Short mmCIF file of C-alpha atoms in Angstrom, two decimals:
data_model
loop_
_atom_site.label_atom_id
_atom_site.label_comp_id
_atom_site.label_asym_id
_atom_site.label_seq_id
_atom_site.Cartn_x
_atom_site.Cartn_y
_atom_site.Cartn_z
CA MET N 1 22.66 13.08 46.00
CA SER N 2 23.10 13.28 49.73
CA LEU N 3 21.39 14.92 52.72
CA THR N 4 23.08 15.33 56.07
CA VAL N 5 23.30 17.54 59.14
CA CYS N 6 26.46 19.59 59.50
CA ASN N 7 27.92 22.26 61.78
CA VAL N 8 28.31 25.59 60.01
CA HIS N 9 31.06 27.96 61.20
CA LEU N 10 31.52 31.55 60.04
CA THR N 11 35.10 32.74 59.42
CA PRO N 12 36.44 36.28 58.70
CA ASN N 13 38.35 35.30 55.54
CA SER N 14 37.50 37.55 52.60
CA GLY N 15 37.84 34.97 49.81
CA LYS N 16 35.03 32.80 48.52
CA PHE N 17 36.28 29.62 50.13
CA LEU N 18 34.35 26.74 51.63
CA TYR N 19 36.39 24.75 54.13
CA VAL N 20 34.98 21.23 54.47
CA SER N 21 36.02 18.53 56.94
CA ASN N 22 37.26 15.31 55.31
CA SER N 23 34.46 13.13 56.71
CA LEU N 24 31.84 15.57 55.35
CA LEU N 25 33.58 15.67 51.95
CA LYS N 26 33.46 11.89 51.84
CA GLU N 27 29.78 11.69 52.80
CA LEU N 28 28.86 14.31 50.19
CA LYS N 29 31.00 12.53 47.57
CA LEU N 30 32.99 15.72 46.99
CA THR N 31 36.46 14.28 47.52
CA GLY N 32 38.74 15.79 44.88
CA LYS N 33 36.17 18.39 43.79
CA ARG N 34 37.69 21.89 43.66
CA SER N 35 34.62 24.10 43.27
CA VAL N 36 30.89 24.00 43.90
CA LYS N 37 27.88 26.26 43.81
CA LEU N 38 26.63 27.10 47.31
CA ARG N 39 22.96 27.97 47.76
CA LEU N 40 20.88 29.44 50.54
CA GLY N 41 17.20 30.11 49.89
CA LYS N 42 16.98 31.66 46.43
CA SER N 43 20.62 32.88 46.40
CA VAL N 44 23.57 31.05 44.84
CA THR N 45 27.31 31.76 44.61
CA PRO N 46 30.38 29.87 43.34
CA ALA N 47 32.82 28.66 46.02
CA LEU N 48 36.27 27.07 46.05
CA VAL N 49 36.43 23.90 48.17
CA LYS N 50 39.27 23.52 50.71
CA PRO N 51 39.52 20.23 52.64
CA ILE N 52 40.45 20.46 56.33
CA ARG N 53 41.45 17.81 58.82
CA ARG N 54 38.89 17.82 61.57
CA PRO N 55 36.75 14.97 62.88
CA GLY N 56 33.00 15.35 62.39
CA LYS N 57 30.88 17.14 59.83
CA HIS N 58 32.04 20.75 59.70
CA LEU N 59 31.60 23.48 57.11
CA TYR N 60 33.48 26.81 57.37
CA VAL N 61 31.92 29.64 55.37
CA THR N 62 34.12 32.68 54.72
CA ALA N 63 32.97 36.29 54.92
CA GLY N 64 33.30 36.54 51.14
CA LEU N 65 30.71 33.80 50.68
CA ARG N 66 28.44 35.13 53.42
CA SER N 67 28.24 38.54 51.76
CA SER N 68 27.04 36.85 48.55
CA ILE N 69 24.37 34.51 49.90
CA ARG N 70 23.86 36.04 53.38
CA VAL N 71 24.33 33.03 55.67
CA PRO N 72 22.72 34.42 58.85
CA LYS N 73 24.57 32.55 61.58
CA SER N 74 26.58 29.53 62.61
CA GLY N 75 25.00 26.37 63.98
CA SER N 76 23.62 22.98 63.03
CA VAL N 77 21.64 22.85 59.76
CA LEU N 78 20.88 20.49 56.92
CA LEU N 79 23.19 20.32 53.93
CA PHE N 80 22.04 18.91 50.62
CA SER N 81 24.35 17.80 47.82
CA ASP N 82 22.76 17.37 44.39
CA SER N 83 23.82 15.10 41.54
CA GLU N 84 26.26 17.76 40.27
CA GLY N 85 27.89 18.04 43.68
CA ASP N 86 26.50 21.52 44.35
CA LEU N 87 25.46 22.31 47.91
CA GLN N 88 22.44 23.92 49.53
CA LEU N 89 22.26 25.00 53.18
CA GLY N 90 19.02 25.21 55.05
CA PRO N 91 16.25 25.02 54.65
CA LEU N 92 15.59 28.73 55.05
CA ILE N 93 12.12 28.84 56.65
CA GLY N 94 10.19 32.10 56.93
CA ILE N 95 7.32 32.61 59.39
CA MET N 96 5.21 35.54 58.18
CA SER N 97 3.22 37.35 60.84
CA ASP N 98 2.60 40.80 62.31
CA GLY N 99 1.24 42.44 65.42
CA ALA N 100 -1.01 45.37 66.17
CA SER N 101 1.21 46.33 69.10
CA ARG N 102 4.82 45.83 68.01
CA SER N 103 7.77 46.46 70.30
CA PRO N 104 11.49 45.54 70.28
CA VAL N 105 10.77 42.76 72.80
CA ALA N 106 7.53 41.59 71.16
CA PRO N 107 7.85 42.41 67.44
CA PHE N 108 4.81 40.26 66.58
CA GLY N 109 2.50 41.35 69.38
CA ASN N 110 0.76 38.57 71.28
CA ARG N 111 1.99 35.99 68.75
CA THR N 112 5.62 36.63 69.65
CA GLY N 113 5.75 33.78 72.19
CA PHE N 114 4.42 31.25 69.68
CA ILE N 115 6.87 32.42 67.01
CA ARG N 116 9.72 32.26 69.52
CA GLN N 117 8.79 28.61 70.18
CA ILE N 118 8.98 27.77 66.48
CA LEU N 119 12.37 29.46 66.08
CA ARG N 120 13.79 27.87 69.21
CA THR N 121 12.76 24.38 68.08
CA GLY N 122 13.69 24.93 64.43
CA ASN N 123 17.18 26.23 65.16
CA LYS N 124 18.28 22.65 65.77
CA LYS N 125 17.71 21.66 62.15
CA ALA N 126 17.29 24.72 59.90
CA TYR N 127 17.56 28.50 59.51
CA VAL N 128 14.21 29.69 60.81
CA PHE N 129 13.25 33.36 61.00
CA ALA N 130 10.15 35.51 61.32
CA PHE N 131 9.18 38.54 59.29
CA ALA N 132 6.35 40.95 58.57
CA PRO N 133 5.21 41.84 55.03
CA ARG N 134 7.00 45.20 55.28
CA ASP N 135 10.32 43.40 55.82
CA ILE N 136 10.45 42.04 52.24
CA ASN N 137 12.63 43.78 49.65
CA TRP N 138 11.36 42.41 46.35
CA GLN N 139 13.87 44.38 44.26
CA ASN N 140 16.84 42.77 46.02
CA GLU N 141 14.95 39.51 46.69
CA THR N 142 15.83 39.68 50.39
CA VAL N 143 14.03 39.74 53.73
CA LEU N 144 15.09 41.58 56.87
CA GLY N 145 14.21 38.79 59.30
CA TYR N 146 14.05 38.27 63.03
CA PHE N 147 16.33 35.51 64.33
CA LEU N 148 16.85 34.32 67.89
CA GLY N 149 20.26 35.30 69.21
CA PRO N 150 22.41 33.11 71.50
CA SER N 151 20.95 34.77 74.61
CA GLY N 152 17.36 34.44 73.39
CA GLY N 153 16.96 38.04 72.24
CA TRP N 154 15.96 39.17 68.77
CA VAL N 155 18.63 39.70 66.12
CA ARG N 156 17.87 41.22 62.70
CA ARG N 157 19.56 39.65 59.69
CA THR N 158 19.07 40.19 55.97
CA VAL N 159 18.62 36.86 54.19
CA PRO N 160 17.54 35.70 50.71
CA LEU N 161 13.92 34.91 49.96
CA PRO N 162 13.17 31.70 51.87
CA ASP N 163 12.63 28.13 50.69
CA VAL N 164 9.16 28.01 52.27
CA VAL N 165 6.76 30.42 54.02
CA TYR N 166 4.39 29.55 56.89
CA ASN N 167 1.66 32.20 56.93
CA ARG N 168 0.48 33.29 60.38
CA LEU N 169 -0.75 36.79 59.57
CA PRO N 170 -3.27 37.45 62.35
CA SER N 171 -5.78 39.73 60.66
CA ARG N 172 -8.57 38.97 58.21
CA ARG N 173 -8.51 42.63 57.24
CA ALA N 174 -4.80 42.49 56.34
CA GLU N 175 -5.42 39.44 54.17
CA THR N 176 -7.93 41.26 52.01
CA SER N 177 -5.57 44.13 51.19
CA GLY N 178 -4.05 44.51 47.74
CA THR N 179 -0.56 44.45 49.26
CA TYR N 180 -1.11 41.06 50.83
CA ASN N 181 -2.56 39.59 47.64
CA MET N 182 0.52 40.82 45.77
CA ILE N 183 2.82 39.16 48.35
CA ARG N 184 1.10 35.79 47.98
CA GLU N 185 1.17 35.94 44.20
CA ARG N 186 4.86 36.91 44.12
CA PHE N 187 5.86 34.00 46.36
CA THR N 188 3.80 31.70 44.14
CA ARG N 189 5.38 33.01 40.93
CA LYS N 190 8.82 32.42 42.40
CA LYS N 191 7.77 28.83 43.21
CA ILE N 192 8.24 29.38 46.94
CA PRO N 193 5.73 27.15 48.80
CA PHE N 194 3.39 29.37 50.82
CA PHE N 195 1.02 27.48 53.10
CA ASN N 196 -2.05 28.51 55.07
CA TRP N 197 -3.08 30.88 52.28
CA SER N 198 -5.84 32.70 54.18
CA PHE N 199 -8.52 32.50 56.83
CA PHE N 200 -11.66 30.55 55.97
CA ASN N 201 -15.13 31.99 55.98
CA LYS N 202 -17.83 29.50 56.96
CA SER N 203 -19.21 29.68 53.44
CA ASP N 204 -15.77 28.66 52.09
CA VAL N 205 -15.86 25.42 54.06
CA TYR N 206 -19.37 24.47 52.93
CA ALA N 207 -18.36 25.14 49.31
CA LEU N 208 -15.20 23.04 49.65
CA LEU N 209 -17.17 20.08 51.02
CA LYS N 210 -20.15 20.43 48.68
CA GLY N 211 -19.29 17.43 46.51
CA GLU N 212 -17.78 15.30 49.28
CA ILE N 213 -20.51 12.77 50.10
CA GLU N 214 -18.69 10.99 52.93
CA ALA N 215 -17.42 14.16 54.61
CA ASN N 216 -20.85 15.80 54.40
CA ARG N 217 -22.28 13.11 56.67
CA TYR N 218 -20.51 14.91 59.50
CA VAL N 219 -21.54 18.49 58.66
CA PRO N 220 -24.82 19.86 60.08
CA GLU N 221 -27.31 21.33 57.64
CA SER N 222 -26.07 24.87 56.96
CA VAL N 223 -27.38 27.66 54.74
CA MET N 224 -25.49 30.82 53.85
CA ASN N 225 -27.43 34.11 53.84
CA PRO N 226 -30.72 32.34 54.61
CA SER N 227 -34.13 33.85 53.89
CA THR N 228 -36.57 34.31 56.75
CA ASP N 229 -38.53 31.32 55.44
CA THR N 230 -35.37 29.17 55.60
CA ILE N 231 -34.69 30.22 59.20
CA ARG N 232 -38.29 29.49 60.21
CA SER N 233 -38.21 26.10 58.44
CA MET N 234 -34.95 25.06 60.11
CA LEU N 235 -36.28 25.98 63.56
CA GLU N 236 -39.43 23.98 62.96
CA ARG N 237 -37.47 20.93 61.79
CA HIS N 238 -34.61 20.98 64.31
CA GLN N 239 -36.18 22.94 67.21
CA PHE N 240 -33.01 25.00 67.56
CA ALA N 241 -30.28 26.38 65.33
CA TYR N 242 -27.17 28.56 65.45
CA TYR N 243 -27.19 31.83 63.56
CA LYS N 244 -23.65 33.15 63.11
CA PRO N 245 -21.50 35.50 61.03
CA SER N 246 -19.66 33.80 58.16
CA GLY N 247 -16.35 35.49 58.95
CA GLY N 248 -16.66 35.54 62.74
CA SER N 249 -14.40 34.14 65.42
CA LEU N 250 -14.30 33.67 69.20
CA GLY N 251 -18.06 33.22 69.31
CA ILE N 252 -18.71 36.91 68.60
CA GLY N 253 -22.13 37.65 67.08
CA ILE N 254 -23.49 34.08 67.46
CA TYR N 255 -27.13 33.44 68.37
CA ARG N 256 -28.72 30.23 69.54
CA LEU N 257 -32.31 30.36 68.25
CA THR N 258 -34.92 28.01 69.72
CA TYR N 259 -38.53 27.29 68.85
CA LEU N 260 -40.88 25.69 71.39
CA PRO N 261 -44.40 25.38 69.89
CA LYS N 262 -46.29 26.25 73.08
CA LYS N 263 -43.85 28.86 74.38
CA GLY N 264 -42.61 30.80 71.37
CA TYR N 265 -39.17 31.72 70.06
CA PHE N 266 -36.01 32.28 72.09
CA ALA N 267 -32.67 33.94 71.27
CA ARG N 268 -29.62 33.42 73.44
CA TYR N 269 -26.45 35.45 72.83
CA THR N 270 -23.55 37.14 74.60
CA THR N 271 -23.00 40.89 74.72
CA ASN N 272 -20.42 42.86 76.72
CA GLY N 273 -19.38 39.67 78.50
CA LYS N 274 -22.94 38.89 79.67
CA ASN N 275 -25.22 36.07 78.54
CA VAL N 276 -28.66 37.23 77.38
CA LEU N 277 -31.85 35.18 76.87
CA LEU N 278 -34.83 36.80 75.13
CA ARG N 279 -38.30 35.37 74.45
CA PHE N 280 -40.50 36.33 71.50
CA ARG N 281 -44.15 35.50 70.97
CA THR N 282 -43.80 35.47 67.17
CA PHE N 283 -41.16 34.63 64.61
CA ALA N 284 -41.56 38.10 63.09
CA SER N 285 -40.63 39.80 66.36
CA LEU N 286 -37.51 37.61 66.64
CA MET N 287 -36.40 38.66 63.16
CA ARG N 288 -37.08 42.34 63.89
CA MET N 289 -34.70 42.14 66.84
CA LEU N 290 -31.95 40.54 64.73
CA GLU N 291 -32.37 43.09 61.94
CA ALA N 292 -32.31 45.97 64.44
CA ARG N 293 -29.05 44.69 65.91
CA HIS N 294 -27.25 43.86 62.66
CA GLY N 295 -29.06 45.35 59.67
CA ARG N 296 -27.31 44.67 56.36
CA ASN N 297 -24.64 42.57 58.12
CA LEU N 298 -27.15 39.72 58.34
CA ARG N 299 -26.45 39.10 54.67
CA SER N 300 -23.15 37.50 55.70
CA TYR N 301 -24.78 35.25 58.33
CA VAL N 302 -25.23 31.49 58.15
CA ILE N 303 -27.91 29.36 59.83
CA GLN N 304 -26.76 25.95 61.08
CA GLN N 305 -28.77 23.01 62.37
CA GLY N 306 -28.64 22.66 66.14
CA VAL N 307 -27.24 19.39 67.52
CA ARG N 308 -27.91 17.95 71.00
CA LEU N 309 -24.34 17.50 72.20
CA ILE N 310 -23.15 15.43 75.12
CA GLU N 311 -23.24 17.42 78.36
CA ILE N 312 -21.56 17.66 81.72
CA ASP N 313 -23.56 19.21 84.57
CA GLY N 314 -26.15 20.33 82.03
CA CYS N 315 -23.54 22.20 79.94
CA PRO N 316 -22.75 21.15 76.32
CA ILE N 317 -19.27 19.89 75.43
CA ASP N 318 -17.48 20.31 72.13
CA PHE N 319 -13.91 19.65 71.00
CA ARG N 320 -11.16 21.51 69.18
CA PHE N 321 -9.16 19.14 66.96
CA HIS N 322 -5.81 20.70 65.97
CA MET N 323 -4.70 19.10 62.70
CA HIS N 324 -1.31 19.25 60.99
CA LYS N 325 0.36 17.93 57.88
CA ASN N 326 3.40 15.89 58.94
CA GLY N 327 6.79 15.41 57.33
CA ASP N 328 5.29 12.85 54.94
CA ASP N 329 2.53 15.21 53.79
CA LYS N 330 -0.17 13.26 55.67
CA TRP N 331 -2.82 14.74 57.97
CA ALA N 332 -2.51 13.94 61.67
CA VAL N 333 -4.51 14.83 64.77
CA VAL N 334 -1.90 16.49 66.97
CA GLY N 335 -3.93 17.98 69.80
CA ILE N 336 -7.50 17.74 71.12
CA GLY N 337 -9.05 19.99 73.72
CA ALA N 338 -12.54 19.55 75.19
CA LYS N 339 -14.51 22.71 75.95
CA LYS N 340 -17.39 22.84 78.40
CA ALA N 341 -19.81 25.72 77.87
CA GLY N 342 -20.38 28.18 80.68
CA LYS N 343 -23.84 28.33 82.24
CA GLY N 344 -26.18 30.12 79.85
CA SER N 345 -23.47 30.66 77.21
CA VAL N 346 -24.14 30.25 73.49
CA THR N 347 -20.66 28.83 72.84
CA THR N 348 -17.92 26.92 74.64
CA HIS N 349 -15.31 29.67 74.21
CA VAL N 350 -13.25 30.17 77.38
CA LYS N 351 -13.72 33.95 77.08
CA ASN N 352 -17.48 33.37 77.40
CA GLY N 353 -17.15 31.31 80.57
CA GLY N 354 -16.17 27.99 78.98
CA LYS N 355 -13.84 25.55 80.70
CA LEU N 356 -10.98 23.71 78.99
CA MET N 357 -10.69 19.98 79.69
CA THR N 358 -8.83 17.01 78.26
CA PRO N 359 -10.85 14.81 75.87
CA SER N 360 -10.55 11.83 78.21
CA GLN N 361 -12.02 13.85 81.10
CA ALA N 362 -15.02 14.82 78.99
CA LEU N 363 -15.65 11.52 77.23
CA GLN N 364 -15.28 9.40 80.35
CA ARG N 365 -18.13 11.35 81.90
CA ALA N 366 -20.29 10.90 78.81
CA PHE N 367 -19.46 7.40 77.54
CA GLY N 368 -17.64 5.59 80.37
CA ASN N 369 -15.60 2.63 79.15
CA ARG N 370 -16.50 3.39 75.52
CA SER N 371 -14.69 6.75 75.62
CA ASP N 372 -11.49 5.54 73.92
CA GLU N 373 -13.44 3.95 71.07
CA VAL N 374 -15.51 7.12 70.55
CA LEU N 375 -12.36 9.26 70.50
CA GLU N 376 -10.61 7.05 67.93
CA LYS N 377 -13.67 7.21 65.69
CA ALA N 378 -13.67 11.03 65.95
CA LYS N 379 -9.96 11.16 65.02
CA LYS N 380 -10.56 9.10 61.87
CA ILE N 381 -13.43 11.37 60.87
CA ALA N 382 -11.29 14.48 61.45
CA ILE N 383 -8.71 13.12 59.00
CA ILE N 384 -11.47 12.36 56.44
CA LEU N 385 -12.66 15.97 56.76
CA ALA N 386 -9.14 17.43 56.46
CA GLU N 387 -8.41 15.37 53.34
CA ALA N 388 -11.73 16.40 51.78
CA ILE N 389 -11.11 20.11 52.41
CA GLU N 390 -7.57 19.87 51.05
CA ARG N 391 -8.74 18.06 47.89
CA ASN N 392 -10.93 21.00 46.97
CA HIS N 393 -8.79 23.89 48.21
CA PRO N 394 -6.78 25.62 45.47
CA HIS N 395 -3.79 26.47 47.71
CA LEU N 396 -1.41 24.75 50.13
CA LEU N 397 -2.78 23.81 53.55
CA GLY N 398 -0.63 22.61 56.43
CA GLU N 399 -2.78 23.22 59.50
CA LEU N 400 -6.49 23.11 60.35
CA GLY N 401 -8.59 23.51 63.45
CA PHE N 402 -11.94 21.73 63.66
CA ASP N 403 -14.72 22.54 66.11
CA ILE N 404 -16.25 19.10 66.56
CA GLY N 405 -19.25 17.94 68.54
CA ILE N 406 -20.41 14.46 69.52
CA ASP N 407 -24.09 13.82 70.14
CA ARG N 408 -25.67 11.33 72.55
CA ASP N 409 -25.82 8.71 69.78
CA GLU N 410 -22.04 9.00 69.27
CA HIS N 411 -22.45 10.74 65.91
CA VAL N 412 -19.58 13.13 65.15
CA TRP N 413 -20.36 16.63 63.80
CA MET N 414 -17.96 19.23 62.40
CA PHE N 415 -19.32 22.72 63.05
CA GLU N 416 -16.42 24.87 61.87
CA ALA N 417 -13.05 24.56 60.17
CA ASN N 418 -10.32 27.14 60.79
CA ALA N 419 -7.34 27.60 58.47
CA LYS N 420 -5.33 29.41 61.16
CA PRO N 421 -6.50 27.83 64.40
CA GLY N 422 -5.80 29.43 67.74
CA ARG N 423 -3.64 27.64 70.26
CA SER N 424 -5.62 28.09 73.46
CA ILE N 425 -6.09 24.33 73.99
CA PHE N 426 -2.34 23.94 74.47
CA LYS N 427 -2.54 26.13 77.58
CA HIS N 428 -4.00 23.16 79.46
CA PRO N 429 -1.21 21.59 81.56
CA SER N 430 -2.03 18.10 80.23
CA LEU N 431 -1.67 19.27 76.61
CA LYS N 432 1.82 20.78 76.90
CA ASN N 433 3.43 17.89 74.99
CA GLU N 434 0.82 18.19 72.23
CA GLY N 435 1.66 21.90 71.97
CA GLN N 436 5.31 21.06 71.36
CA ALA N 437 4.32 18.32 68.89
CA SER N 438 2.32 20.95 66.99
CA ILE N 439 5.46 23.09 66.64
CA GLU N 440 7.46 20.11 65.40
CA HIS N 441 4.80 19.20 62.84
CA ILE N 442 4.93 22.75 61.45
CA LEU N 443 8.68 22.47 61.00
CA ASP N 444 8.54 18.95 59.58
CA HIS N 445 6.01 20.09 56.99
CA CYS N 446 8.26 23.04 56.12
CA LEU N 447 11.08 20.55 55.55
CA TYR N 448 8.78 18.53 53.31
CA LEU N 449 7.65 21.54 51.26
CA SER N 450 11.21 22.85 50.93
CA LYS N 451 12.11 19.39 49.58
CA PHE N 452 15.02 19.02 52.01
CA ARG N 453 13.39 16.04 53.69
CA ARG N 454 12.77 14.36 50.34
CA GLY N 455 16.11 15.20 48.77
CA GLU N 456 14.43 16.66 45.68
CA ILE N 457 15.93 20.15 45.63
CA VAL N 458 16.44 21.52 42.13
#
């Protein structure tokens, strides 16, 4: 078996010939071999081998072969030779996404730029394309994918079902549809690795960590669909708590509830871009307000212990840890952004007035010369949490986002875990390199799952 990088060229010849440079033939141990099977994704076709004299590792694929296995373009890709001498090009990596506002220039809406980054980086080592669920033809086992053309524009090509799928569908609603469930199951039945199965709800994360004693040390007390007695008890024990929707995002619908024995109950929240603070004389009046605003939707809320986080200028600081599986299937902390809450805001989200900072900027202010030590401890804990979640999750994970807080005693707390984390932290000028490293980790994990990196293709 052998794995190497080669230059693929497309020729107009009609026969099913594979022209291979002598040095590539030698490296693949194909010298003297007259025919092979050539694979791309889930397609395979027989090919006659023709040696050519040309220095370097070159592979010329005729039009006759391309029509059978649909090689999308020329360029540099990996080439795997198995123990029988058969060859596989690729890997063929599919990025599945969609956009509410599609256009020829931005076929995946506001995620188009991110997807373009993945394709641009991946083109150096694989066939990487993007597609929406509607682009799959299950009867023919093909996908009408979006590739980047030489000038950077979008080019549509029909290719076989891919070797691996990275799921970046943007909508929770889309993921609960019968169509989407069928897509996931079909990829699974065809043994095509499909990672980042779905968004998490907060209740999912608590369930996944339920039996993980070490990981649970870093999770605040949290109760799904709490009774009024549970909410009252938590406020009395912790003085304040966060009351938030299980399936929420971007801080929408979150309340910070506070109890001060001599002053009453307080609710802080954001509505229509404005921060609101209300005071209630009794617990019953606080609950009446929440029920009036949300009614039956409160059944999907979770109450979470409040934690006194480190602060800058009187504003709490928390951190987004962007985690990835690497090419060796190990969890790594790839990017960390610190978020300073806006004045009077319930959360640190930038849209609610939060400010993005680097972790060193935030921790230096809070811990001085101990900041590096505190950060390294938080990184180790983030990996413990990622491993614990993965151990209990029934499907493939390759990426996680943790909302992490650090209190004044240096204790690390994980408030939320996201299966499809946003990328806003990488907009900070100092985190540009981490943003590119995130892209490379995605691709390296795709190589691992496709088995190209490991040389285990069957």
